[in-house]
Each structure stands twice: as C-alpha cells, then as structure tokens.
Tab-separated table of C-alpha atoms and ligand atoms in Angstrom:
chain	number	residue	atom	x	y	z
A	1	UNK	CA	120.567	113.139	122.429
A	2	UNK	CA	116.850	113.770	122.406
A	3	UNK	CA	115.264	116.614	120.848
A	4	UNK	CA	111.965	118.089	122.972
A	5	UNK	CA	109.514	120.187	121.085
A	6	UNK	CA	106.262	121.568	122.889
A	7	UNK	CA	102.939	119.812	121.140
A	8	UNK	CA	102.016	123.236	120.352
A	9	UNK	CA	105.059	123.825	118.176
A	10	UNK	CA	104.544	120.802	116.358
A	11	UNK	CA	101.247	120.566	115.308
A	12	UNK	CA	101.370	124.426	114.695
A	13	UNK	CA	101.017	123.739	110.798
A	14	UNK	CA	99.962	120.415	110.399
A	15	UNK	CA	98.705	117.908	113.387
A	16	UNK	CA	102.256	116.224	114.321
A	17	UNK	CA	104.048	117.619	111.161
A	18	UNK	CA	107.159	115.286	110.892
A	19	UNK	CA	108.748	117.262	108.195
A	20	UNK	CA	108.750	120.256	110.527
A	21	UNK	CA	110.226	118.608	113.535
A	22	UNK	CA	113.288	117.310	111.058
A	23	UNK	CA	113.568	120.607	110.030
A	24	UNK	CA	114.022	122.202	113.073
A	25	UNK	CA	116.054	119.804	114.350
A	26	UNK	CA	118.515	120.159	111.384
A	27	UNK	CA	117.985	116.617	110.547
A	28	UNK	CA	118.170	116.045	106.281
A	29	UNK	CA	117.525	112.234	105.652
A	30	UNK	CA	117.919	111.462	102.085
A	31	UNK	CA	118.381	107.776	100.984
A	32	UNK	CA	122.119	106.389	101.621
A	33	UNK	CA	121.655	102.922	99.785
A	34	UNK	CA	119.329	100.707	98.807
A	35	UNK	CA	121.230	97.158	99.658
A	36	UNK	CA	117.980	95.292	101.105
A	37	UNK	CA	114.594	94.783	99.155
A	38	UNK	CA	111.981	93.844	101.309
A	39	UNK	CA	109.208	92.425	99.734
A	40	UNK	CA	105.474	91.844	101.322
A	41	UNK	CA	104.346	88.616	99.182
A	42	UNK	CA	100.934	88.629	100.746
A	43	UNK	CA	98.570	90.042	103.743
A	44	UNK	CA	97.341	86.084	103.850
A	45	UNK	CA	97.960	84.919	107.915
A	46	UNK	CA	97.357	82.254	110.300
A	47	UNK	CA	96.778	84.946	113.242
A	48	UNK	CA	94.971	88.083	113.531
A	49	UNK	CA	96.956	89.932	116.270
A	50	UNK	CA	96.064	92.785	117.879
A	51	UNK	CA	99.079	95.426	116.833
A	52	UNK	CA	99.395	94.308	113.432
A	53	UNK	CA	100.282	97.149	111.146
A	54	UNK	CA	99.808	94.922	108.054
A	55	UNK	CA	95.884	93.836	109.250
A	56	UNK	CA	97.132	90.268	108.075
A	57	UNK	CA	94.593	87.475	108.929
A	58	UNK	CA	93.115	84.132	107.691
A	59	UNK	CA	90.859	86.039	105.580
A	60	UNK	CA	92.988	88.375	103.411
A	61	UNK	CA	93.612	87.113	99.990
A	62	UNK	CA	96.265	89.619	98.394
A	63	UNK	CA	99.176	87.788	97.433
A	64	UNK	CA	102.046	88.505	94.852
A	65	UNK	CA	101.849	87.226	91.400
A	66	UNK	CA	104.265	84.964	89.735
A	67	UNK	CA	105.558	87.621	87.783
A	68	UNK	CA	105.841	89.944	90.616
A	69	UNK	CA	108.216	87.590	92.243
A	70	UNK	CA	109.997	86.744	88.830
A	71	UNK	CA	110.860	90.565	88.515
A	72	UNK	CA	111.776	91.020	91.995
A	73	UNK	CA	113.907	88.341	91.067
A	74	UNK	CA	115.371	89.532	88.140
A	75	UNK	CA	116.289	93.213	90.055
A	76	UNK	CA	118.304	91.126	92.625
A	77	UNK	CA	120.020	89.639	89.920
A	78	UNK	CA	120.611	92.991	87.724
A	79	UNK	CA	121.704	95.290	90.893
A	80	UNK	CA	124.959	93.637	93.037
A	81	UNK	CA	124.292	96.430	94.972
A	82	UNK	CA	121.345	95.389	96.465
A	83	UNK	CA	122.560	92.180	98.837
A	84	UNK	CA	119.770	91.332	101.011
A	85	UNK	CA	116.365	89.833	100.583
A	86	UNK	CA	114.120	90.468	103.436
A	87	UNK	CA	110.481	88.749	102.911
A	88	UNK	CA	107.736	89.503	104.968
A	89	UNK	CA	103.931	89.193	104.956
A	90	UNK	CA	101.049	87.714	106.821
A	91	UNK	CA	102.811	84.598	106.707
A	92	UNK	CA	104.969	84.507	103.895
A	93	UNK	CA	105.423	80.785	104.193
A	94	UNK	CA	101.112	80.726	102.830
A	95	UNK	CA	102.212	81.801	99.559
A	96	UNK	CA	102.787	79.294	97.314
A	97	UNK	CA	105.690	80.951	95.706
A	98	UNK	CA	107.556	80.942	99.237
A	99	UNK	CA	110.018	78.035	98.690
A	100	UNK	CA	110.714	79.101	94.937
A	101	UNK	CA	111.520	82.656	95.794
A	102	UNK	CA	113.799	81.517	98.932
A	103	UNK	CA	115.556	79.291	96.919
A	104	UNK	CA	116.308	81.412	93.714
A	105	UNK	CA	117.332	84.480	95.822
A	106	UNK	CA	119.585	82.352	97.611
A	107	UNK	CA	121.207	80.792	94.441
A	108	UNK	CA	121.766	84.516	93.682
A	109	UNK	CA	124.148	84.951	96.211
A	110	UNK	CA	121.761	87.124	98.387
A	111	UNK	CA	121.295	87.288	102.073
A	112	UNK	CA	117.553	85.709	102.727
A	113	UNK	CA	115.705	87.177	105.663
A	114	UNK	CA	112.330	85.504	106.530
A	115	UNK	CA	109.580	87.582	109.019
A	116	UNK	CA	108.374	83.914	110.388
A	117	UNK	CA	105.703	83.984	113.031
A	118	UNK	CA	106.519	80.888	114.588
A	119	UNK	CA	103.191	79.564	114.825
A	120	UNK	CA	102.559	78.662	111.348
A	121	UNK	CA	104.877	76.059	111.643
A	122	UNK	CA	102.239	74.351	113.686
A	123	UNK	CA	98.776	75.872	112.300
A	124	UNK	CA	99.575	74.983	108.896
A	125	UNK	CA	97.727	76.538	106.106
A	126	UNK	CA	94.268	78.317	107.305
A	127	UNK	CA	92.725	77.601	104.180
A	128	UNK	CA	94.274	74.516	102.383
A	129	UNK	CA	95.529	73.192	105.452
A	130	UNK	CA	98.649	71.961	104.218
A	131	UNK	CA	101.236	71.441	106.956
A	132	UNK	CA	104.084	73.491	107.661
A	133	UNK	CA	106.326	71.624	109.539
A	134	UNK	CA	108.778	71.552	107.284
A	135	UNK	CA	109.810	74.825	107.952
A	136	UNK	CA	112.559	74.603	110.188
A	137	UNK	CA	114.536	72.094	107.750
A	138	UNK	CA	113.773	74.085	104.748
A	139	UNK	CA	115.423	77.221	106.296
A	140	UNK	CA	118.313	75.604	107.619
A	141	UNK	CA	118.648	73.676	104.140
A	142	UNK	CA	118.659	77.653	102.541
A	143	UNK	CA	120.548	79.002	105.152
A	144	UNK	CA	118.197	82.047	105.732
A	145	UNK	CA	117.946	84.236	108.865
A	146	UNK	CA	114.679	83.605	110.319
A	147	UNK	CA	112.966	86.820	112.498
A	148	UNK	CA	110.304	86.039	114.769
A	149	UNK	CA	107.867	88.250	116.382
A	150	UNK	CA	107.486	87.046	120.268
A	151	UNK	CA	105.763	89.945	121.990
A	152	UNK	CA	107.195	88.660	125.575
A	153	UNK	CA	108.615	85.637	127.576
A	154	UNK	CA	106.054	85.300	129.385
A	155	UNK	CA	102.266	83.567	128.099
A	156	UNK	CA	99.965	86.009	129.427
A	157	UNK	CA	101.715	89.426	127.770
A	158	UNK	CA	102.138	86.833	124.494
A	159	UNK	CA	98.961	85.731	124.223
A	160	UNK	CA	97.013	89.145	125.167
A	161	UNK	CA	98.741	90.433	121.874
A	162	UNK	CA	98.468	87.477	119.568
A	163	UNK	CA	95.776	85.119	120.582
A	164	UNK	CA	95.044	82.354	123.057
A	165	UNK	CA	97.632	79.388	122.823
A	166	UNK	CA	100.072	81.352	120.874
A	167	UNK	CA	103.094	81.541	123.306
A	168	UNK	CA	103.002	77.945	123.789
A	169	UNK	CA	102.782	77.250	120.330
A	170	UNK	CA	105.794	79.693	119.690
A	171	UNK	CA	107.828	77.355	122.531
A	172	UNK	CA	107.342	74.430	120.126
A	173	UNK	CA	108.504	76.334	116.892
A	174	UNK	CA	111.856	77.453	118.806
A	175	UNK	CA	112.142	74.311	120.282
A	176	UNK	CA	112.086	73.211	116.809
A	177	UNK	CA	114.594	75.784	115.192
A	178	UNK	CA	116.922	75.146	118.092
A	179	UNK	CA	116.624	71.377	117.068
A	180	UNK	CA	118.042	72.397	113.501
A	181	UNK	CA	120.841	74.486	114.999
A	182	UNK	CA	118.862	77.639	114.673
A	183	UNK	CA	119.786	79.900	117.699
A	184	UNK	CA	122.299	77.816	118.677
A	185	UNK	CA	126.287	78.759	119.251
A	186	UNK	CA	128.622	77.686	116.235
A	187	UNK	CA	125.975	76.321	114.050
A	188	UNK	CA	125.977	79.922	111.812
A	189	UNK	CA	121.787	79.646	111.492
A	190	UNK	CA	120.828	82.795	113.139
A	191	UNK	CA	117.302	83.158	114.837
A	192	UNK	CA	116.515	86.851	116.035
A	193	UNK	CA	113.400	87.530	118.046
A	194	UNK	CA	111.511	90.747	118.049
A	195	UNK	CA	109.571	92.188	120.988
A	196	UNK	CA	107.074	95.018	120.213
A	197	UNK	CA	104.991	96.701	123.383
A	198	UNK	CA	101.899	95.261	124.336
A	199	UNK	CA	100.504	99.038	125.127
A	200	UNK	CA	100.948	102.727	124.020
A	201	UNK	CA	104.426	102.781	125.188
A	202	UNK	CA	108.451	102.737	124.042
A	203	UNK	CA	110.504	99.423	124.407
A	204	UNK	CA	112.646	99.067	126.896
A	205	UNK	CA	116.223	99.148	126.195
A	206	UNK	CA	117.223	96.548	124.112
A	207	UNK	CA	120.389	94.796	125.379
A	208	UNK	CA	118.428	94.363	129.107
A	209	UNK	CA	115.755	93.074	127.349
A	210	UNK	CA	117.302	90.606	125.048
A	211	UNK	CA	119.511	89.479	128.840
A	212	UNK	CA	116.346	88.786	130.286
A	213	UNK	CA	114.663	87.015	127.220
A	214	UNK	CA	117.844	84.678	126.805
A	215	UNK	CA	118.050	84.014	130.837
A	216	UNK	CA	113.614	83.429	131.146
A	217	UNK	CA	113.931	81.346	127.818
A	218	UNK	CA	116.636	79.272	128.561
A	219	UNK	CA	115.804	78.579	132.655
A	220	UNK	CA	112.286	77.845	131.583
A	221	UNK	CA	112.262	75.749	128.485
A	222	UNK	CA	115.790	75.268	127.455
A	223	UNK	CA	115.763	77.460	124.324
A	224	UNK	CA	118.317	79.828	122.884
A	225	UNK	CA	118.328	82.930	119.704
A	226	UNK	CA	120.637	85.221	118.968
A	227	UNK	CA	119.469	88.405	118.963
A	228	UNK	CA	116.112	90.669	120.301
A	229	UNK	CA	115.503	93.694	118.141
A	230	UNK	CA	112.955	96.062	119.996
A	231	UNK	CA	110.040	97.415	117.679
A	232	UNK	CA	107.967	100.722	118.703
A	233	UNK	CA	104.389	100.013	117.754
A	234	UNK	CA	103.649	102.396	114.737
A	235	UNK	CA	100.518	104.255	115.279
A	236	UNK	CA	98.786	103.303	112.249
A	237	UNK	CA	96.169	100.802	110.872
A	238	UNK	CA	95.445	97.890	113.771
A	239	UNK	CA	97.077	99.660	116.331
A	240	UNK	CA	96.064	103.256	115.472
A	241	UNK	CA	92.216	101.888	115.653
A	242	UNK	CA	92.804	100.444	119.375
A	243	UNK	CA	94.531	103.897	120.335
A	244	UNK	CA	91.443	105.435	118.862
A	245	UNK	CA	89.222	103.175	120.748
A	246	UNK	CA	90.784	103.588	123.626
A	247	UNK	CA	91.316	107.144	123.664
A	248	UNK	CA	94.889	106.789	123.719
A	249	UNK	CA	95.924	108.149	120.158
A	250	UNK	CA	96.790	112.020	121.246
A	251	UNK	CA	98.880	110.791	124.694
A	252	UNK	CA	100.702	108.227	122.499
A	253	UNK	CA	101.921	110.657	119.492
A	254	UNK	CA	102.867	113.264	122.516
A	255	UNK	CA	105.023	110.438	123.944
A	256	UNK	CA	106.458	109.614	120.649
A	257	UNK	CA	107.103	113.397	119.907
A	258	UNK	CA	108.763	114.200	123.144
A	259	UNK	CA	111.170	111.171	122.895
A	260	UNK	CA	112.076	112.565	119.288
A	261	UNK	CA	115.599	111.585	118.836
A	262	UNK	CA	118.018	113.112	116.254
A	263	UNK	CA	120.636	110.022	116.542
A	264	UNK	CA	117.913	107.904	116.020
A	265	UNK	CA	116.134	109.343	112.852
A	266	UNK	CA	119.583	109.104	111.387
A	267	UNK	CA	119.585	105.611	111.023
A	268	UNK	CA	116.103	104.926	109.983
A	269	UNK	CA	115.770	102.009	107.922
A	270	UNK	CA	113.837	103.646	104.433
A	271	UNK	CA	117.627	105.468	104.208
A	272	UNK	CA	118.668	101.646	103.078
A	273	UNK	CA	115.637	99.848	102.120
A	274	UNK	CA	112.931	99.529	99.746
A	275	UNK	CA	109.706	98.097	100.771
A	276	UNK	CA	107.645	96.105	98.232
A	277	UNK	CA	103.914	95.521	97.820
A	278	UNK	CA	102.201	92.168	96.724
A	279	UNK	CA	101.256	94.441	93.494
A	280	UNK	CA	104.799	95.735	92.863
A	281	UNK	CA	104.377	99.075	93.860
A	282	UNK	CA	107.336	100.546	95.844
A	283	UNK	CA	107.578	102.032	99.026
A	284	UNK	CA	109.742	103.512	101.588
A	285	UNK	CA	109.326	101.593	104.328
A	286	UNK	CA	106.860	98.270	105.232
A	287	UNK	CA	104.385	101.346	107.269
A	288	UNK	CA	104.274	103.398	104.305
A	289	UNK	CA	103.292	100.510	102.282
A	290	UNK	CA	100.680	100.030	104.708
A	291	UNK	CA	99.004	103.544	104.839
A	292	UNK	CA	99.661	103.341	100.602
A	293	UNK	CA	102.079	106.003	100.704
A	294	UNK	CA	103.758	105.037	97.568
A	295	UNK	CA	107.275	105.857	96.898
A	296	UNK	CA	108.151	108.702	94.313
A	297	UNK	CA	110.653	109.851	91.872
A	298	UNK	CA	111.898	113.239	91.902
A	299	UNK	CA	109.444	113.951	89.509
A	300	UNK	CA	106.237	112.467	91.683
A	301	UNK	CA	105.858	109.594	89.959
A	302	UNK	CA	104.947	106.466	91.662
A	303	UNK	CA	107.993	103.975	91.402
A	304	UNK	CA	107.395	100.107	90.571
A	305	UNK	CA	109.205	97.054	90.321
A	306	UNK	CA	107.941	96.667	86.815
A	307	UNK	CA	109.479	99.709	85.230
A	308	UNK	CA	112.564	99.843	88.092
A	309	UNK	CA	115.284	101.959	88.072
A	310	UNK	CA	118.180	102.022	90.562
A	311	UNK	CA	119.276	105.489	90.270
A	312	UNK	CA	115.702	106.874	90.697
A	313	UNK	CA	115.179	104.999	93.398
A	314	UNK	CA	118.249	105.650	95.151
A	315	UNK	CA	117.707	109.396	94.371
A	316	UNK	CA	114.207	109.432	95.772
A	317	UNK	CA	112.491	112.155	98.370
A	318	UNK	CA	111.285	109.761	101.189
A	319	UNK	CA	107.409	110.255	102.113
A	320	UNK	CA	107.777	111.095	105.520
A	321	UNK	CA	104.661	111.763	107.800
A	322	UNK	CA	103.805	111.744	111.542
A	323	UNK	CA	103.673	108.042	111.940
A	324	UNK	CA	107.285	108.578	111.223
A	325	UNK	CA	107.604	109.796	114.842
A	326	UNK	CA	107.701	106.043	116.026
A	327	UNK	CA	110.419	105.375	114.167
A	328	UNK	CA	112.331	108.151	115.742
A	329	UNK	CA	111.757	107.946	119.655
A	330	UNK	CA	114.217	107.116	122.112
A	331	UNK	CA	116.866	104.628	121.061
A	332	UNK	CA	114.758	104.257	117.197
A	333	UNK	CA	112.656	101.616	115.985
A	334	UNK	CA	113.304	99.817	112.706
A	335	UNK	CA	112.908	96.303	111.660
A	336	UNK	CA	116.430	95.281	112.813
A	337	UNK	CA	115.421	96.831	116.018
A	338	UNK	CA	117.394	100.277	117.844
A	339	UNK	CA	118.833	102.451	115.124
A	340	UNK	CA	120.601	104.870	117.376
B	401	LIG	S1	101.791	86.796	112.848
B	401	LIG	FE1	102.847	88.955	112.399
B	401	LIG	S2	101.751	89.395	110.105
B	401	LIG	FE2	100.421	87.710	111.277
B	401	LIG	S3	98.637	89.186	111.969
B	401	LIG	FE3	100.051	88.548	113.777
B	401	LIG	S4	101.720	91.004	113.569
B	401	LIG	FE4	100.118	90.180	111.626
B	402	LIG	S1	107.727	104.980	108.829
B	402	LIG	FE1	109.264	104.590	107.069
B	402	LIG	S2	109.491	106.409	106.228
B	402	LIG	FE2	108.819	106.906	108.372
B	402	LIG	S3	111.103	107.055	109.212
B	402	LIG	FE3	110.003	105.131	109.816
B	402	LIG	S4	111.333	103.836	108.052
B	402	LIG	FE4	111.464	106.004	107.290
C-alpha cells in the first residue's frame, strides 16, 4: 500500500519534509536493533561512477586508521548482538588493512559481507598498482558474502553508468568468482548482485529483474549468482549533482514522494544497522554518512566508535531528512534490496 501526498502539503513546512510524511502516515521509526556494523574504510576507488553516493574515485585519500579498525573489532567482540560486519568504501579491498580486518572479524565468528565492485580484481590498486587478482580465493577462504554492483546485464547500460569497459571486466571478475564456487549451487559461497537504475526512476520489481539477470547472464556468459538486490538511486552527492545539472531534481523528488510506502518505511535499514565513517564517526546509514549527518544520542551528542555505548546507540533518535524518501518509495530500498 502506498500513501500519496500532494507536493504542496509536504513542502509546507520545509522542502521535502520527511518527518511530516511520517507523522501524516502515523509511522514511527525508532531503531529496532543494532545487528550490523557497516564500516566505510575509505573513499579510494578504482572507478568514479556517475551515480556514486560516496563520491569515491582514484583520487580520494580518506581512509580508516589502524586504531579505527582495531576499535571496530573490539566493538564486534564485546557485543554479541552485533552479528554482522558489512565492509564498504570506495573499493574497500584497496585499504591496506582490509585483509586483516576480514580475517579477524571472521575469527570472532561474525558474518562478514564485502561490497565488492568486481573490476578491482582486474584493475588492481590505482596508485600502487598492486594486483588484486587474489581476491576470489581470499573471499572463498574466509567464506565471506560478496555483494557486487552490476547496473545491468547489458554492456551499454552498465558502461554508461560506471565507465567504458566496466561491463566486460565485471563479466570476467564474476567468472573468477564462479570458478572458486561463488554463486554456485551447493557451495554455500554467496554472491549477490546489486542493481540500481541508470536514470531518475524507480527500480523494476526485484523478483522479475532477478529472473531476467539470471537468465541473461547464464545464457550469454555462463555466469551464476544468488540474489539480486534492487536499490533506488539516492538524491544526494554525485547523483544529486547530475539531477540538478539536468534539471530533473524536483521531478525525481516528487516521484519518490508520490510513491511513499509506509510498509517500505517500516523496513528501512537504519532501524537495524549503524554506519561507521573512516574517522570513527557513527551515522544512521551510509547515506547520512555521505551527508555528514551524525547519529546523535538522546542528548544530541554525536556518536563515535571511540566512546561506544550500545544502549545509547540503540535508543538514539534516527536523523531523517528529505533524501530518506529514496528508501521508502515503492517496494523500498536498502543495502539489502527492497524493504517491503
Ligand atoms: S565502484 Fe562503487 S564506490 Fe567505486 S565509484 Fe563506483 S559506485 Fe562508487
Ligand atoms: S536514508 Fe538512511 S536514515 Fe534515511 S531512511 Fe534511509 S536508511 Fe534511514
């Protein structure tokens, strides 16, 4: 079910007043759990995709310190209710502490996920030129869940969003992951793909798109994977700039607003995870992190991994704003796909 609001109503208080939308829908969204620590260990990436909400690229230098990584591991060790570590970037594999972080979190018994862009396997490190071809074997050895963006199963659309040649490199990287068992039935090694629309529109239904991806990638390239997550493009950073430049921002926001879905809102990911920035600051999600909207405790103090208090984090009021409409439109959107 979706609740449709007139744009005039929602803009009455402030432009795209997400809190007002929630109130009018009778939806309250306190945190339910903190079961996932999503850690952005750096903004360096071998690519510079048009839609990237991190604004990652080969020229970014921000990265988590060894103390920051050690602190995340200590939090994971001390808090059994945090069962999952989700490592992201940039391309997180380009951080020199990445391998150790993964191995130590696995040794703590945590479920580790890595946001892997596929092409880094072939491109290697953009500065040091160190090879990253070992990654499929490393992932398999540690039995981590691999989550990879593939904007479409056709070359033209993928290259349009992520750069020329990205599609062919992605096919080769998937082949190498399949070769060590990822996405292969019975192996227990999970390879999930992420789809996001090329332009300012909502993703197609996840189940049918997953079926299309599976059929096409198998038929044309002999490739397999487990699940497809559809993600809505968030109207922030590089994608927001693109919307502004092309005069599409207002129309996109109004599309998200008209598709507001209370059931999707109930499942937003900030209710069960926290996002950690490279400098140790805590955010309600990766998007708020990119907007530098700190997660706050009930007294309004910014939360950090360096004075971590589980109960304060669990009882925090989530910081919502207009961009949150991207998570609550249609079937909803999160790092794990639809939320409704
Ligand atoms: S691969 Fe991912 S992190 Fe890197 S620029 Fe593209 S979207 Fe951003
Ligand atoms: S953008 Fe972040 S804070 Fe807003 S609804 Fe989505 S996950 Fe929650």
